[in-house]
Amino acid sequence: PCFPTSSTMRASLFPSAAAAVAATFLAADSAMAFSPSTPNPVTLSPAKHSRAPWGARAGTVSNTLLRMAADPSSSEGKKKETTLDRITGPKLFKTVTNWNGIHSVPLVPLRIITGLLMVHHGSEGGLGPANFGTAEFQGFVDYIMKPYFGFLPGSPEFWAAVHDYAEFVGGGLFAIGFLTRPAALTLLVTMLSAVYFHLSATGLQGFPLGHVPNYSYDFEEPLLYSLIFLMFWFNGAGPLSVDNIIYSQISTEDEE
């Protein structure tokens, strides 16, 4: 008979021995972890027991090994996500559902610049709103308010002044983020009125495929403004705003 060499015997016996040791370890682990006499690690006092019982620690190790075997992606060797992965990977198609943190950064320049542009729009004929007697303010009354908003009660000059104050004061509040929702709603109504005026005066101008001869796409600008104000009316001012500071001081709600 041929007897196996010592190296052959070690190679053949090692898997069986390893399996036996693993089975013994898991059996002892289960017996100690679930034995009624084994203290519950959750109820132990930290002052008396600085370390969890052997059964609990061994169970944690074995459970971790089993999870790593079942899910290789959970191991420490998982590839770290890079910026390129975020741009070209599955997150390219992901929609952000929470605008906190880094996702709220673009809201700051959008709110400030939009508010300042509204301040500029509200300065008819001077540095401030409602400059009665100037050619610019009177032209707004004669060529816009009277022909297209003559159905409003009261004088056209009054509504022209309301328009100027809404854009000038509302734009300033919107830029600093104070009373942002009321300001956004006021400016939304103002911009929708501008959309109505431009559609009444020049129509759709061949939208969506036609070309405008004088390169002035009249109704599109106030329409985009309207969507911006609608978004801030729904969501609030965002970071770096007076509203955010006030809310952090008076809020009693628990943030999620």
Short mmCIF file of C-alpha atoms in Angstrom, two decimals:
data_model
loop_
_atom_site.label_atom_id
_atom_site.label_comp_id
_atom_site.label_asym_id
_atom_site.label_seq_id
_atom_site.Cartn_x
_atom_site.Cartn_y
_atom_site.Cartn_z
CA PRO A 1 0.00 0.00 0.00
CA CYS A 2 1.09 3.53 -0.69
CA PHE A 3 1.13 5.74 2.32
CA PRO A 4 0.67 9.47 1.80
CA THR A 5 3.56 11.71 2.53
CA SER A 6 3.40 14.18 5.39
CA SER A 7 2.74 17.10 3.01
CA THR A 8 -0.07 15.18 1.30
CA MET A 9 -1.63 14.34 4.64
CA ARG A 10 -1.48 17.99 5.75
CA ALA A 11 -3.13 19.14 2.52
CA SER A 12 -5.94 16.60 2.83
CA LEU A 13 -6.49 17.05 6.54
CA PHE A 14 -6.42 20.88 6.61
CA PRO A 15 -9.87 21.52 5.06
CA SER A 16 -11.49 18.99 7.38
CA ALA A 17 -9.74 20.43 10.39
CA ALA A 18 -10.67 24.00 9.43
CA ALA A 19 -14.28 23.00 8.94
CA ALA A 20 -14.33 21.26 12.31
CA VAL A 21 -12.86 24.29 14.07
CA ALA A 22 -15.34 26.62 12.38
CA ALA A 23 -18.27 24.38 13.30
CA THR A 24 -17.08 24.17 16.92
CA PHE A 25 -16.63 27.94 17.08
CA LEU A 26 -20.11 28.66 15.69
CA ALA A 27 -21.70 26.07 17.97
CA ALA A 28 -20.03 27.54 21.02
CA ASP A 29 -20.90 31.01 19.81
CA SER A 30 -24.59 30.16 19.46
CA ALA A 31 -24.71 28.34 22.78
CA MET A 32 -23.11 31.19 24.70
CA ALA A 33 -24.96 33.96 22.87
CA PHE A 34 -28.43 32.50 23.38
CA SER A 35 -27.92 30.73 26.71
CA PRO A 36 -30.40 31.91 29.42
CA SER A 37 -27.47 32.18 31.81
CA THR A 38 -25.59 34.56 29.56
CA PRO A 39 -26.15 38.19 30.60
CA ASN A 40 -27.90 40.37 28.07
CA PRO A 41 -25.29 42.84 26.77
CA VAL A 42 -27.97 45.46 26.24
CA THR A 43 -28.99 45.53 29.90
CA LEU A 44 -25.50 45.47 31.40
CA SER A 45 -24.40 48.50 33.35
CA PRO A 46 -21.44 50.28 31.69
CA ALA A 47 -19.95 50.92 35.10
CA LYS A 48 -19.77 47.18 35.95
CA HIS A 49 -19.15 45.70 32.55
CA SER A 50 -16.84 47.71 30.34
CA ARG A 51 -16.81 44.95 27.71
CA ALA A 52 -19.60 42.87 26.22
CA PRO A 53 -19.71 39.11 27.11
CA TRP A 54 -17.76 36.67 24.96
CA GLY A 55 -20.91 35.29 23.37
CA ALA A 56 -22.06 38.74 22.25
CA ARG A 57 -18.62 39.67 20.89
CA ALA A 58 -18.21 36.37 19.11
CA GLY A 59 -21.70 36.64 17.70
CA THR A 60 -20.92 40.07 16.32
CA VAL A 61 -17.81 38.75 14.60
CA SER A 62 -19.55 35.74 13.10
CA ASN A 63 -22.52 37.82 11.93
CA THR A 64 -20.16 40.30 10.28
CA LEU A 65 -18.35 37.47 8.48
CA LEU A 66 -21.65 36.03 7.29
CA ARG A 67 -22.84 39.42 5.99
CA MET A 68 -19.58 40.00 4.15
CA ALA A 69 -19.82 36.57 2.56
CA ALA A 70 -23.43 37.19 1.50
CA ASP A 71 -22.75 40.74 0.23
CA PRO A 72 -19.25 41.23 -1.14
CA SER A 73 -19.99 44.89 -1.88
CA SER A 74 -20.14 45.62 1.85
CA SER A 75 -16.53 44.72 2.42
CA GLU A 76 -13.89 47.31 3.10
CA GLY A 77 -12.46 46.76 -0.36
CA LYS A 78 -15.38 48.49 -2.04
CA LYS A 79 -14.24 51.10 -4.54
CA LYS A 80 -14.67 54.65 -3.31
CA GLU A 81 -16.99 56.82 -5.41
CA THR A 82 -15.21 59.63 -7.22
CA THR A 83 -16.50 62.91 -8.62
CA LEU A 84 -16.32 61.43 -12.11
CA ASP A 85 -18.48 58.52 -10.94
CA ARG A 86 -21.07 60.96 -9.65
CA ILE A 87 -21.12 62.77 -13.00
CA THR A 88 -21.11 59.75 -15.34
CA GLY A 89 -22.53 57.00 -13.10
CA PRO A 90 -26.11 56.21 -12.03
CA LYS A 91 -26.34 59.49 -10.09
CA LEU A 92 -26.34 61.28 -13.43
CA PHE A 93 -30.04 60.34 -13.60
CA LYS A 94 -30.86 60.86 -9.90
CA THR A 95 -33.21 63.65 -8.85
CA VAL A 96 -32.35 65.50 -5.65
CA THR A 97 -35.25 65.32 -3.20
CA ASN A 98 -33.64 67.30 -0.38
CA TRP A 99 -32.25 70.76 -1.21
CA ASN A 100 -30.33 71.14 2.03
CA GLY A 101 -26.55 71.37 2.27
CA ILE A 102 -24.57 71.66 -0.94
CA HIS A 103 -27.72 71.40 -3.07
CA SER A 104 -28.96 74.75 -1.76
CA VAL A 105 -25.84 76.68 -2.81
CA PRO A 106 -27.14 77.66 -6.31
CA LEU A 107 -30.26 79.15 -4.71
CA VAL A 108 -28.27 82.00 -3.15
CA PRO A 109 -26.99 83.74 -6.32
CA LEU A 110 -30.27 82.96 -8.08
CA ARG A 111 -32.28 84.73 -5.36
CA ILE A 112 -29.93 87.71 -4.95
CA ILE A 113 -29.44 88.45 -8.66
CA THR A 114 -33.13 87.99 -9.44
CA GLY A 115 -34.07 90.38 -6.64
CA LEU A 116 -31.60 93.02 -7.81
CA LEU A 117 -32.90 92.77 -11.37
CA MET A 118 -36.41 93.37 -10.04
CA VAL A 119 -35.19 96.48 -8.22
CA HIS A 120 -33.87 97.73 -11.55
CA HIS A 121 -37.18 96.97 -13.23
CA GLY A 122 -39.05 98.94 -10.58
CA SER A 123 -37.09 102.14 -11.14
CA GLU A 124 -39.22 103.86 -13.77
CA GLY A 125 -37.64 107.20 -14.65
CA GLY A 126 -35.35 107.61 -11.63
CA LEU A 127 -33.48 106.02 -8.78
CA GLY A 128 -36.61 104.92 -6.97
CA PRO A 129 -40.10 103.68 -7.79
CA ALA A 130 -43.08 105.66 -9.10
CA ASN A 131 -41.35 108.76 -10.44
CA PHE A 132 -44.47 110.73 -11.33
CA GLY A 133 -44.00 113.34 -14.01
CA THR A 134 -41.03 111.73 -15.71
CA ALA A 135 -41.22 110.67 -19.34
CA GLU A 136 -40.42 107.06 -18.47
CA PHE A 137 -43.15 106.72 -15.88
CA GLN A 138 -45.72 108.50 -18.03
CA GLY A 139 -44.79 106.34 -21.02
CA PHE A 140 -45.45 103.24 -18.93
CA VAL A 141 -48.86 104.65 -18.04
CA ASP A 142 -49.79 105.68 -21.60
CA TYR A 143 -48.48 102.69 -23.55
CA ILE A 144 -48.95 99.81 -21.15
CA MET A 145 -51.39 100.56 -18.34
CA LYS A 146 -54.09 102.37 -20.30
CA PRO A 147 -54.30 100.10 -23.39
CA TYR A 148 -53.87 96.71 -21.66
CA PHE A 149 -54.92 97.20 -18.03
CA GLY A 150 -57.70 99.73 -18.41
CA PHE A 151 -60.14 97.21 -16.88
CA LEU A 152 -58.59 97.70 -13.42
CA PRO A 153 -60.50 99.97 -11.03
CA GLY A 154 -58.90 103.29 -10.21
CA SER A 155 -56.49 105.42 -12.18
CA PRO A 156 -53.76 103.92 -14.39
CA GLU A 157 -51.18 106.03 -12.56
CA PHE A 158 -52.08 104.32 -9.29
CA TRP A 159 -51.56 100.84 -10.73
CA ALA A 160 -48.34 101.93 -12.43
CA ALA A 161 -47.07 103.06 -9.02
CA VAL A 162 -48.18 99.77 -7.44
CA HIS A 163 -46.26 97.94 -10.16
CA ASP A 164 -43.11 99.97 -9.46
CA TYR A 165 -43.27 99.50 -5.70
CA ALA A 166 -43.94 95.80 -6.05
CA GLU A 167 -40.83 95.32 -8.14
CA PHE A 168 -38.59 97.78 -6.28
CA VAL A 169 -39.49 96.93 -2.67
CA GLY A 170 -40.36 93.31 -3.37
CA GLY A 171 -37.12 92.83 -5.28
CA GLY A 172 -35.08 94.24 -2.40
CA LEU A 173 -36.79 91.98 0.14
CA PHE A 174 -36.36 89.02 -2.17
CA ALA A 175 -32.64 89.70 -2.60
CA ILE A 176 -31.88 89.74 1.13
CA GLY A 177 -34.28 86.89 1.79
CA PHE A 178 -36.62 88.71 4.18
CA LEU A 179 -40.35 87.91 3.95
CA THR A 180 -39.33 85.92 0.91
CA ARG A 181 -42.60 84.08 0.37
CA PRO A 182 -44.84 87.20 0.40
CA ALA A 183 -42.33 89.02 -1.79
CA ALA A 184 -42.12 86.07 -4.21
CA LEU A 185 -45.91 85.87 -4.45
CA THR A 186 -46.18 89.62 -5.15
CA LEU A 187 -43.50 89.45 -7.82
CA LEU A 188 -45.09 86.32 -9.31
CA VAL A 189 -48.36 88.19 -9.84
CA THR A 190 -46.45 91.14 -11.33
CA MET A 191 -44.57 88.91 -13.78
CA LEU A 192 -47.71 87.05 -14.81
CA SER A 193 -49.23 90.45 -15.58
CA ALA A 194 -46.18 91.19 -17.74
CA VAL A 195 -46.64 87.87 -19.55
CA TYR A 196 -50.26 88.83 -20.24
CA PHE A 197 -49.18 92.22 -21.59
CA HIS A 198 -46.55 90.80 -23.95
CA LEU A 199 -48.82 88.05 -25.23
CA SER A 200 -51.53 90.63 -25.84
CA ALA A 201 -49.15 93.00 -27.63
CA THR A 202 -46.97 90.65 -29.69
CA GLY A 203 -48.44 87.17 -29.27
CA LEU A 204 -46.31 84.02 -29.14
CA GLN A 205 -43.86 85.41 -31.72
CA GLY A 206 -43.69 82.10 -33.53
CA PHE A 207 -43.01 80.06 -30.39
CA PRO A 208 -41.59 77.44 -30.21
CA LEU A 209 -39.83 77.24 -33.58
CA GLY A 210 -40.33 80.64 -35.18
CA HIS A 211 -37.66 83.33 -35.28
CA VAL A 212 -38.32 86.86 -34.08
CA PRO A 213 -37.15 89.48 -36.63
CA ASN A 214 -36.12 92.11 -34.05
CA TYR A 215 -34.44 89.59 -31.69
CA SER A 216 -36.76 90.61 -28.85
CA TYR A 217 -38.43 87.58 -27.29
CA ASP A 218 -40.83 89.60 -25.22
CA PHE A 219 -42.93 87.18 -23.16
CA GLU A 220 -40.18 84.68 -22.37
CA GLU A 221 -38.28 86.79 -19.86
CA PRO A 222 -41.21 87.48 -17.51
CA LEU A 223 -42.29 83.87 -17.89
CA LEU A 224 -38.93 82.64 -16.62
CA TYR A 225 -39.08 85.18 -13.77
CA SER A 226 -42.52 83.81 -12.88
CA LEU A 227 -41.16 80.28 -12.56
CA ILE A 228 -38.32 81.47 -10.32
CA PHE A 229 -40.70 83.29 -8.01
CA LEU A 230 -43.02 80.30 -7.98
CA MET A 231 -40.18 78.06 -6.82
CA PHE A 232 -39.18 80.40 -3.98
CA TRP A 233 -42.81 80.87 -2.98
CA PHE A 234 -43.05 77.12 -2.48
CA ASN A 235 -39.62 76.49 -0.92
CA GLY A 236 -38.67 79.66 0.95
CA ALA A 237 -35.52 81.77 0.87
CA GLY A 238 -32.85 79.13 1.40
CA PRO A 239 -29.45 79.74 3.06
CA LEU A 240 -27.77 83.13 3.63
CA SER A 241 -31.08 84.87 4.13
CA VAL A 242 -32.75 86.87 6.87
CA ASP A 243 -35.67 84.45 6.89
CA ASN A 244 -33.33 81.55 7.61
CA ILE A 245 -31.78 83.38 10.58
CA ILE A 246 -35.18 84.29 12.01
CA TYR A 247 -36.50 80.76 11.59
CA SER A 248 -33.48 79.25 13.37
CA GLN A 249 -34.23 81.50 16.38
CA ILE A 250 -37.99 81.05 16.68
CA SER A 251 -38.58 77.54 15.34
CA THR A 252 -39.78 74.87 17.77
CA GLU A 253 -39.87 72.09 15.19
CA ASP A 254 -37.41 69.21 15.16
CA GLU A 255 -35.48 69.17 11.91
CA GLU A 256 -35.43 65.83 10.11
#
